[in-house]
Amino acid sequence: MKSVSLVGSTGSIGRQAIDVIRSSPEGRYQVVAIGAHRSVDALAAQAQELRPAYVALGEASLAGCLAERVPPGTEVLAGPQALEAIAGEADVVVNGVVGFAGLPVTLAALRAGRRLALANKESLIAAGPVVQAVRSTPGAEILPVDSEHSALHQCLRSGRAAEVARLILTGSGGPFRGRSRGELAGVAVEEALAHPTWSMGPKITIDSSTLMNKGLEVIEAHELFGIPYERIDVVIQPQSVVHSMVEFVDGSTVAQLSRPDMRLPIGYALAWPERLERPFGTIDWTRLPQLDFELPDRACFACLDLAYQAGLAGEGAPACLNAANEVAVAAFLDGRIPWLSIAEVAAEVLEGHEPARLTSVEDVLAVDAAARRRAGVAVDRRSRAA
Ligand code: MG
């Protein structure tokens, strides 16, 4: 029996993790803690079904309202530290928190020597040097819950580290693949939210439309697997069936294929080094999928190269880019700036970034806050001009 703590349990990743656990043989996994920022109704319903020892709520003012709706024997933790408090409580901690707010959960899980099933890529991207420092805690390990990185993790089992020539991250290209810059000028929020192959939360769906998600995934791959940026490539695979590939020094390329279903990478992270017994995303070869490959349009989708630029600069630069992007995406979702301005705001803020060493969470927070401030100014200027 593996105990599981689900942080961000009411979001897309959390709900799919529960689905995987529900479909696993009785007694294989036990959810001992769940947590979310403020979704009291959903948390109460999950607590009734899963009967965890702990339910954590980030927003302290809603604690009373939650406490009367959880089953007897379930303890409610509330406040800013509640989510990280449940990150040390299980064999596997699923971090499905959205955005930079997931960093304390990542650090708490690794410091406690737990397996971190990491869906919150922002924590690794923004705080790479800080996360790397706690990754060597005995027992601590990161299993990626990102389809591409799960694919890379699987492909890397085919050879030794010294035999890896390149990582090839694949991406669907998002809803705007093939469009010219002119055609991208006036795209609506609803269009950007209509992802062709994956069903995900709004923030990551917008990131997929700009290819910022792919760019951040390049940084994530570098941090997870220690491969230099010159040996990480991006190829567009519009059907989202090939989830990433590893090329080895002898010229052989190993790919991982499945239908797009996040429950497969979630289950892989829970079960590793074993595999889930129930399949998710199996390909039906009687209905042969077409597999296309093309190179990304780096001029239209400028966010991809911004991410390489930030990754190569290292230290605080990825945190700066990530923060600027979060602000810009929120402004786009609010209708304050056009889609093309997401990359402009991110580029402007990254351009003005003052190099800073990252040795502590405070360092990361300082870079993050400064970048958010400057991104806010850049957004205001554009929304006034519009
Ligand atoms: Mg992904």
CSV table of C-alpha atoms and ligand atoms in Angstrom, one decimal:
chain,number,residue,atom,x,y,z
A,1,MET,CA,0.0,0.0,0.0
A,2,LYS,CA,1.3,3.4,-1.0
A,3,SER,CA,0.0,6.5,0.9
A,4,VAL,CA,-0.8,9.5,-1.4
A,5,SER,CA,-1.1,13.1,-0.6
A,6,LEU,CA,-3.0,15.1,-3.3
A,7,VAL,CA,-2.1,18.8,-3.2
A,8,GLY,CA,-4.3,20.7,-5.7
A,9,SER,CA,-6.8,17.8,-5.4
A,10,THR,CA,-9.7,19.8,-6.9
A,11,GLY,CA,-7.9,20.8,-10.1
A,12,SER,CA,-7.6,18.9,-13.3
A,13,ILE,CA,-4.6,16.9,-12.2
A,14,GLY,CA,-6.0,16.2,-8.8
A,15,ARG,CA,-9.3,14.9,-10.1
A,16,GLN,CA,-7.6,12.7,-12.7
A,17,ALA,CA,-5.2,11.3,-10.0
A,18,ILE,CA,-8.3,10.3,-7.9
A,19,ASP,CA,-9.7,8.6,-11.0
A,20,VAL,CA,-6.5,6.6,-11.4
A,21,ILE,CA,-6.6,5.6,-7.7
A,22,ARG,CA,-10.3,4.7,-7.9
A,23,SER,CA,-9.5,2.3,-10.8
A,24,SER,CA,-6.5,0.7,-9.1
A,25,PRO,CA,-6.9,-2.6,-7.2
A,26,GLU,CA,-8.3,-2.2,-3.7
A,27,GLY,CA,-5.6,-1.4,-1.1
A,28,ARG,CA,-2.9,-0.4,-3.6
A,29,TYR,CA,-3.1,3.3,-2.9
A,30,GLN,CA,-4.6,5.2,0.0
A,31,VAL,CA,-5.2,8.9,-0.1
A,32,VAL,CA,-4.2,10.3,3.3
A,33,ALA,CA,-4.4,14.0,2.5
A,34,ILE,CA,-6.0,16.3,0.0
A,35,GLY,CA,-5.8,20.0,-0.3
A,36,ALA,CA,-6.7,23.0,-2.4
A,37,HIS,CA,-6.6,26.8,-2.1
A,38,ARG,CA,-10.3,27.6,-1.8
A,39,SER,CA,-12.6,25.1,-3.5
A,40,VAL,CA,-14.6,24.2,-0.3
A,41,ASP,CA,-17.5,22.4,-2.0
A,42,ALA,CA,-15.2,20.1,-4.1
A,43,LEU,CA,-12.9,19.5,-1.2
A,44,ALA,CA,-15.8,18.5,1.1
A,45,ALA,CA,-17.1,16.1,-1.5
A,46,GLN,CA,-13.7,14.5,-2.0
A,47,ALA,CA,-13.2,14.2,1.7
A,48,GLN,CA,-16.5,12.4,2.0
A,49,GLU,CA,-15.5,9.9,-0.7
A,50,LEU,CA,-11.8,9.4,0.2
A,51,ARG,CA,-11.9,9.8,4.0
A,52,PRO,CA,-8.4,11.2,4.2
A,53,ALA,CA,-6.7,11.9,7.6
A,54,TYR,CA,-6.1,15.6,6.5
A,55,VAL,CA,-7.8,18.2,4.4
A,56,ALA,CA,-5.8,21.3,3.8
A,57,LEU,CA,-7.3,24.6,2.7
A,58,GLY,CA,-5.1,27.6,1.7
A,59,GLU,CA,-7.7,30.2,2.4
A,60,ALA,CA,-8.0,30.3,6.2
A,61,SER,CA,-11.2,32.3,6.2
A,62,LEU,CA,-13.1,29.4,4.7
A,63,ALA,CA,-12.0,26.8,7.3
A,64,GLY,CA,-15.1,26.9,9.4
A,65,CYS,CA,-17.3,26.3,6.5
A,66,LEU,CA,-15.2,23.3,5.5
A,67,ALA,CA,-14.8,21.8,9.0
A,68,GLU,CA,-18.5,21.1,9.4
A,69,ARG,CA,-18.6,19.2,6.1
A,70,VAL,CA,-15.8,16.7,6.4
A,71,PRO,CA,-16.3,13.2,7.8
A,72,PRO,CA,-15.4,12.5,11.5
A,73,GLY,CA,-11.7,11.7,11.9
A,74,THR,CA,-10.6,14.0,9.2
A,75,GLU,CA,-8.6,17.0,10.4
A,76,VAL,CA,-8.9,20.4,8.6
A,77,LEU,CA,-5.6,22.4,8.3
A,78,ALA,CA,-6.1,25.9,7.0
A,79,GLY,CA,-3.9,28.9,6.2
A,80,PRO,CA,-1.0,29.7,3.9
A,81,GLN,CA,1.2,26.9,5.2
A,82,ALA,CA,-1.5,24.2,5.1
A,83,LEU,CA,-0.8,22.9,1.6
A,84,GLU,CA,2.9,22.4,2.3
A,85,ALA,CA,2.1,20.8,5.7
A,86,ILE,CA,0.3,17.9,3.9
A,87,ALA,CA,3.2,17.5,1.5
A,88,GLY,CA,5.3,15.5,4.0
A,89,GLU,CA,2.4,13.2,5.0
A,90,ALA,CA,2.6,10.4,2.4
A,91,ASP,CA,4.8,8.1,0.3
A,92,VAL,CA,3.9,9.9,-2.8
A,93,VAL,CA,3.0,13.6,-3.0
A,94,VAL,CA,1.1,14.8,-6.1
A,95,ASN,CA,1.8,18.5,-6.7
A,96,GLY,CA,-1.1,19.6,-8.9
A,97,VAL,CA,-1.1,23.2,-7.7
A,98,VAL,CA,-1.3,25.8,-10.5
A,99,GLY,CA,1.6,28.2,-11.1
A,100,PHE,CA,4.4,29.5,-8.9
A,101,ALA,CA,2.3,29.0,-5.8
A,102,GLY,CA,3.3,25.3,-6.0
A,103,LEU,CA,6.9,25.9,-5.0
A,104,PRO,CA,6.5,25.5,-1.2
A,105,VAL,CA,4.8,22.1,-1.8
A,106,THR,CA,7.6,20.9,-4.1
A,107,LEU,CA,10.2,21.9,-1.5
A,108,ALA,CA,8.3,20.4,1.4
A,109,ALA,CA,7.8,17.0,-0.3
A,110,LEU,CA,11.5,16.8,-1.3
A,111,ARG,CA,12.8,17.9,2.1
A,112,ALA,CA,10.6,15.2,3.7
A,113,GLY,CA,12.3,12.6,1.5
A,114,ARG,CA,9.1,11.8,-0.4
A,115,ARG,CA,8.4,10.9,-4.0
A,116,LEU,CA,7.2,14.0,-5.7
A,117,ALA,CA,4.8,13.4,-8.6
A,118,LEU,CA,5.3,16.8,-10.1
A,119,ALA,CA,2.6,18.3,-12.3
A,120,ASN,CA,3.5,21.8,-11.0
A,121,LYS,CA,6.3,22.5,-13.5
A,122,GLU,CA,6.6,26.1,-12.5
A,123,SER,CA,8.2,25.3,-9.2
A,124,LEU,CA,11.1,23.4,-10.9
A,125,ILE,CA,11.4,26.0,-13.7
A,126,ALA,CA,11.4,29.1,-11.5
A,127,ALA,CA,13.4,27.7,-8.6
A,128,GLY,CA,15.7,25.2,-10.4
A,129,PRO,CA,18.8,25.8,-8.3
A,130,VAL,CA,16.8,25.8,-5.0
A,131,VAL,CA,14.9,22.6,-5.9
A,132,GLN,CA,18.1,20.9,-7.1
A,133,ALA,CA,19.7,21.5,-3.7
A,134,VAL,CA,17.0,19.6,-1.8
A,135,ARG,CA,16.6,16.9,-4.4
A,136,SER,CA,19.5,15.0,-2.8
A,137,THR,CA,17.6,14.4,0.5
A,138,PRO,CA,17.6,10.6,1.1
A,139,GLY,CA,14.3,9.2,-0.3
A,140,ALA,CA,13.5,12.3,-2.3
A,141,GLU,CA,12.8,11.8,-6.0
A,142,ILE,CA,10.9,13.6,-8.7
A,143,LEU,CA,8.6,11.7,-11.1
A,144,PRO,CA,7.3,14.1,-13.7
A,145,VAL,CA,3.5,14.3,-14.3
A,146,ASP,CA,3.8,16.0,-17.6
A,147,SER,CA,3.2,13.9,-20.6
A,148,GLU,CA,6.4,14.8,-22.4
A,149,HIS,CA,8.6,14.4,-19.4
A,150,SER,CA,6.9,11.1,-18.4
A,151,ALA,CA,7.7,10.0,-22.0
A,152,LEU,CA,11.3,11.1,-21.6
A,153,HIS,CA,11.5,9.3,-18.3
A,154,GLN,CA,10.2,6.1,-20.0
A,155,CYS,CA,12.5,6.4,-23.1
A,156,LEU,CA,15.6,7.1,-20.9
A,157,ARG,CA,15.2,3.6,-19.5
A,158,SER,CA,16.5,2.3,-22.8
A,159,GLY,CA,20.1,3.5,-22.3
A,160,ARG,CA,22.7,4.8,-19.9
A,161,ALA,CA,23.0,8.6,-19.2
A,162,ALA,CA,26.3,8.7,-21.2
A,163,GLU,CA,24.5,7.2,-24.2
A,164,VAL,CA,21.9,10.0,-24.5
A,165,ALA,CA,22.5,12.2,-27.6
A,166,ARG,CA,19.4,14.4,-27.6
A,167,LEU,CA,16.0,14.8,-26.0
A,168,ILE,CA,13.2,15.6,-28.5
A,169,LEU,CA,10.2,17.2,-26.8
A,170,THR,CA,7.1,16.9,-28.9
A,171,GLY,CA,4.1,19.3,-28.8
A,172,SER,CA,0.8,19.5,-30.5
A,173,GLY,CA,1.5,23.0,-31.6
A,174,GLY,CA,-1.7,24.2,-29.9
A,175,PRO,CA,-4.9,25.7,-31.5
A,176,PHE,CA,-3.0,28.2,-33.6
A,177,ARG,CA,-0.5,25.9,-35.3
A,178,GLY,CA,0.0,27.0,-39.0
A,179,ARG,CA,-1.4,30.5,-38.5
A,180,SER,CA,0.5,33.6,-39.7
A,181,ARG,CA,1.3,36.5,-37.4
A,182,GLY,CA,-1.5,38.6,-39.0
A,183,GLU,CA,-4.0,35.8,-38.3
A,184,LEU,CA,-2.9,35.8,-34.7
A,185,ALA,CA,-3.5,39.5,-34.1
A,186,GLY,CA,-7.1,39.4,-33.0
A,187,VAL,CA,-7.6,35.8,-31.6
A,188,ALA,CA,-10.3,35.6,-28.9
A,189,VAL,CA,-9.8,34.1,-25.4
A,190,GLU,CA,-12.3,31.2,-26.3
A,191,GLU,CA,-10.2,30.3,-29.4
A,192,ALA,CA,-7.0,30.1,-27.3
A,193,LEU,CA,-8.8,28.0,-24.7
A,194,ALA,CA,-9.9,25.4,-27.4
A,195,HIS,CA,-6.9,23.0,-27.3
A,196,PRO,CA,-7.1,20.5,-30.1
A,197,THR,CA,-5.9,17.4,-28.2
A,198,TRP,CA,-5.6,17.9,-24.5
A,199,SER,CA,-8.1,19.0,-21.9
A,200,MET,CA,-6.3,21.0,-19.2
A,201,GLY,CA,-6.8,24.1,-17.0
A,202,PRO,CA,-7.0,27.6,-18.5
A,203,LYS,CA,-3.5,28.8,-17.6
A,204,ILE,CA,-1.6,25.9,-19.2
A,205,THR,CA,-4.0,25.9,-22.2
A,206,ILE,CA,-3.1,29.5,-23.0
A,207,ASP,CA,0.6,28.6,-22.5
A,208,SER,CA,0.0,25.8,-25.1
A,209,SER,CA,-1.4,28.3,-27.6
A,210,THR,CA,1.7,30.5,-27.3
A,211,LEU,CA,4.2,27.6,-27.1
A,212,MET,CA,5.3,29.1,-23.8
A,213,ASN,CA,4.3,25.8,-22.3
A,214,LYS,CA,6.7,24.0,-24.6
A,215,GLY,CA,9.4,26.5,-23.8
A,216,LEU,CA,8.9,26.0,-20.1
A,217,GLU,CA,8.9,22.2,-20.7
A,218,VAL,CA,12.4,22.6,-22.3
A,219,ILE,CA,13.6,24.2,-19.0
A,220,GLU,CA,11.8,21.5,-17.0
A,221,ALA,CA,13.5,18.8,-19.1
A,222,HIS,CA,16.9,20.4,-18.5
A,223,GLU,CA,16.3,20.6,-14.8
A,224,LEU,CA,14.9,17.0,-14.5
A,225,PHE,CA,17.4,15.2,-16.6
A,226,GLY,CA,20.4,17.4,-16.6
A,227,ILE,CA,20.8,17.6,-20.4
A,228,PRO,CA,22.3,20.8,-21.8
A,229,TYR,CA,19.9,23.1,-23.8
A,230,GLU,CA,21.9,22.6,-27.0
A,231,ARG,CA,20.8,18.9,-26.9
A,232,ILE,CA,17.1,19.5,-26.3
A,233,ASP,CA,14.9,20.0,-29.4
A,234,VAL,CA,11.2,20.7,-30.0
A,235,VAL,CA,9.3,19.0,-32.7
A,236,ILE,CA,5.6,19.5,-33.4
A,237,GLN,CA,3.5,16.3,-33.5
A,238,PRO,CA,-0.1,17.6,-34.0
A,239,GLN,CA,-1.9,14.4,-33.1
A,240,SER,CA,-0.3,14.3,-29.6
A,241,VAL,CA,0.4,10.5,-29.9
A,242,VAL,CA,4.2,10.7,-29.7
A,243,HIS,CA,4.8,12.3,-26.3
A,244,SER,CA,8.5,12.8,-26.6
A,245,MET,CA,11.6,10.9,-27.8
A,246,VAL,CA,15.2,10.3,-26.8
A,247,GLU,CA,17.9,9.9,-29.4
A,248,PHE,CA,20.9,7.8,-28.4
A,249,VAL,CA,24.5,8.1,-29.5
A,250,ASP,CA,24.2,5.2,-31.9
A,251,GLY,CA,21.5,7.1,-33.9
A,252,SER,CA,18.6,5.1,-32.5
A,253,THR,CA,15.6,7.2,-31.4
A,254,VAL,CA,13.2,5.7,-28.8
A,255,ALA,CA,9.7,7.3,-28.6
A,256,GLN,CA,6.8,6.8,-26.2
A,257,LEU,CA,3.3,6.7,-27.8
A,258,SER,CA,-0.2,6.6,-26.4
A,259,ARG,CA,-3.4,8.5,-26.9
A,260,PRO,CA,-3.4,11.8,-25.0
A,261,ASP,CA,-4.6,10.9,-21.5
A,262,MET,CA,-3.0,12.5,-18.4
A,263,ARG,CA,-4.0,9.6,-16.3
A,264,LEU,CA,-1.2,7.6,-17.9
A,265,PRO,CA,1.6,9.9,-16.7
A,266,ILE,CA,-0.1,10.3,-13.4
A,267,GLY,CA,-0.4,6.6,-12.9
A,268,TYR,CA,3.2,6.1,-14.1
A,269,ALA,CA,4.4,8.5,-11.4
A,270,LEU,CA,2.4,6.7,-8.7
A,271,ALA,CA,3.3,3.2,-9.7
A,272,TRP,CA,7.0,3.5,-10.8
A,273,PRO,CA,9.1,1.4,-11.0
A,274,GLU,CA,6.1,-0.8,-11.6
A,275,ARG,CA,3.4,0.0,-14.1
A,276,LEU,CA,-0.3,0.5,-13.6
A,277,GLU,CA,-2.3,-2.6,-14.2
A,278,ARG,CA,-5.2,-0.8,-15.8
A,279,PRO,CA,-4.4,0.9,-19.2
A,280,PHE,CA,-5.1,4.5,-20.0
A,281,GLY,CA,-4.5,5.9,-23.5
A,282,THR,CA,-4.0,2.6,-25.3
A,283,ILE,CA,-3.7,3.0,-29.1
A,284,ASP,CA,-6.2,1.1,-31.3
A,285,TRP,CA,-4.0,-0.1,-34.2
A,286,THR,CA,-7.0,-1.3,-36.1
A,287,ARG,CA,-7.6,2.5,-36.6
A,288,LEU,CA,-4.1,3.6,-37.5
A,289,PRO,CA,-3.4,7.1,-36.2
A,290,GLN,CA,-1.7,9.4,-38.7
A,291,LEU,CA,1.6,10.7,-37.3
A,292,ASP,CA,2.8,14.0,-38.6
A,293,PHE,CA,6.0,15.9,-37.6
A,294,GLU,CA,6.9,19.5,-38.3
A,295,LEU,CA,9.2,22.1,-36.9
A,296,PRO,CA,7.7,24.9,-34.7
A,297,ASP,CA,7.3,28.4,-36.3
A,298,ARG,CA,9.7,30.2,-34.0
A,299,ALA,CA,8.8,33.7,-35.4
A,300,CYS,CA,5.1,33.5,-34.8
A,301,PHE,CA,5.5,31.7,-31.4
A,302,ALA,CA,8.2,33.8,-29.9
A,303,CYS,CA,7.7,32.4,-26.4
A,304,LEU,CA,9.6,29.3,-27.3
A,305,ASP,CA,12.9,31.1,-27.9
A,306,LEU,CA,12.3,33.3,-24.9
A,307,ALA,CA,12.3,30.2,-22.8
A,308,TYR,CA,15.5,28.9,-24.3
A,309,GLN,CA,17.0,32.3,-23.7
A,310,ALA,CA,15.9,32.3,-20.1
A,311,GLY,CA,17.1,28.7,-19.6
A,312,LEU,CA,20.5,29.4,-21.0
A,313,ALA,CA,20.9,32.5,-18.8
A,314,GLY,CA,19.9,30.3,-15.8
A,315,GLU,CA,19.7,31.4,-12.1
A,316,GLY,CA,16.9,34.0,-11.8
A,317,ALA,CA,16.0,34.3,-15.5
A,318,PRO,CA,13.5,31.4,-15.7
A,319,ALA,CA,11.8,32.7,-12.6
A,320,CYS,CA,11.5,36.1,-14.2
A,321,LEU,CA,10.1,34.7,-17.4
A,322,ASN,CA,7.6,32.5,-15.6
A,323,ALA,CA,6.3,35.3,-13.5
A,324,ALA,CA,6.0,37.7,-16.4
A,325,ASN,CA,4.2,35.0,-18.3
A,326,GLU,CA,1.7,34.3,-15.5
A,327,VAL,CA,0.9,38.1,-15.3
A,328,ALA,CA,0.5,38.4,-19.1
A,329,VAL,CA,-1.7,35.2,-19.4
A,330,ALA,CA,-4.0,36.5,-16.6
A,331,ALA,CA,-4.3,39.8,-18.4
A,332,PHE,CA,-5.1,38.1,-21.7
A,333,LEU,CA,-7.7,35.9,-19.9
A,334,ASP,CA,-9.2,39.1,-18.5
A,335,GLY,CA,-9.4,40.7,-21.9
A,336,ARG,CA,-6.9,43.4,-21.0
A,337,ILE,CA,-4.2,42.6,-23.6
A,338,PRO,CA,-4.3,40.8,-27.0
A,339,TRP,CA,-2.8,37.4,-27.4
A,340,LEU,CA,0.3,38.6,-29.3
A,341,SER,CA,1.1,40.9,-26.3
A,342,ILE,CA,1.7,37.9,-24.0
A,343,ALA,CA,5.1,37.3,-25.8
A,344,GLU,CA,5.8,41.0,-25.9
A,345,VAL,CA,5.2,41.4,-22.2
A,346,ALA,CA,7.3,38.4,-21.4
A,347,ALA,CA,10.2,39.6,-23.7
A,348,GLU,CA,10.1,43.1,-22.3
A,349,VAL,CA,10.3,41.8,-18.7
A,350,LEU,CA,13.0,39.2,-19.5
A,351,GLU,CA,15.0,41.9,-21.3
A,352,GLY,CA,15.1,44.1,-18.2
A,353,HIS,CA,16.0,41.2,-15.8
A,354,GLU,CA,18.9,41.9,-13.6
A,355,PRO,CA,20.9,38.7,-13.2
A,356,ALA,CA,20.5,37.3,-9.7
A,357,ARG,CA,21.9,34.2,-7.9
A,358,LEU,CA,19.2,31.9,-6.5
A,359,THR,CA,20.2,30.3,-3.3
A,360,SER,CA,17.0,30.5,-1.3
A,361,VAL,CA,13.2,30.7,-1.6
A,362,GLU,CA,13.5,34.4,-0.7
A,363,ASP,CA,15.8,34.9,-3.7
A,364,VAL,CA,13.2,33.3,-6.0
A,365,LEU,CA,10.4,35.3,-4.4
A,366,ALA,CA,12.3,38.5,-4.9
A,367,VAL,CA,12.9,37.8,-8.6
A,368,ASP,CA,9.3,36.7,-9.0
A,369,ALA,CA,7.9,39.8,-7.3
A,370,ALA,CA,10.1,42.2,-9.3
A,371,ALA,CA,9.1,40.5,-12.6
A,372,ARG,CA,5.4,40.6,-11.7
A,373,ARG,CA,5.7,44.3,-10.9
A,374,ARG,CA,7.4,45.1,-14.2
A,375,ALA,CA,4.9,42.8,-16.1
A,376,GLY,CA,2.1,44.7,-14.4
A,377,VAL,CA,3.5,48.0,-15.8
A,378,ALA,CA,4.0,46.5,-19.2
A,379,VAL,CA,0.4,45.2,-19.2
A,380,ASP,CA,-1.1,48.5,-18.0
A,381,ARG,CA,0.7,50.4,-20.8
A,382,ARG,CA,-0.7,48.1,-23.4
A,383,SER,CA,-4.2,47.9,-22.0
A,384,ARG,CA,-4.3,51.8,-21.8
A,385,ALA,CA,-3.1,52.0,-25.4
A,386,ALA,CA,-5.8,49.6,-26.6
B,1,MG,MG,3.2,18.8,-21.2
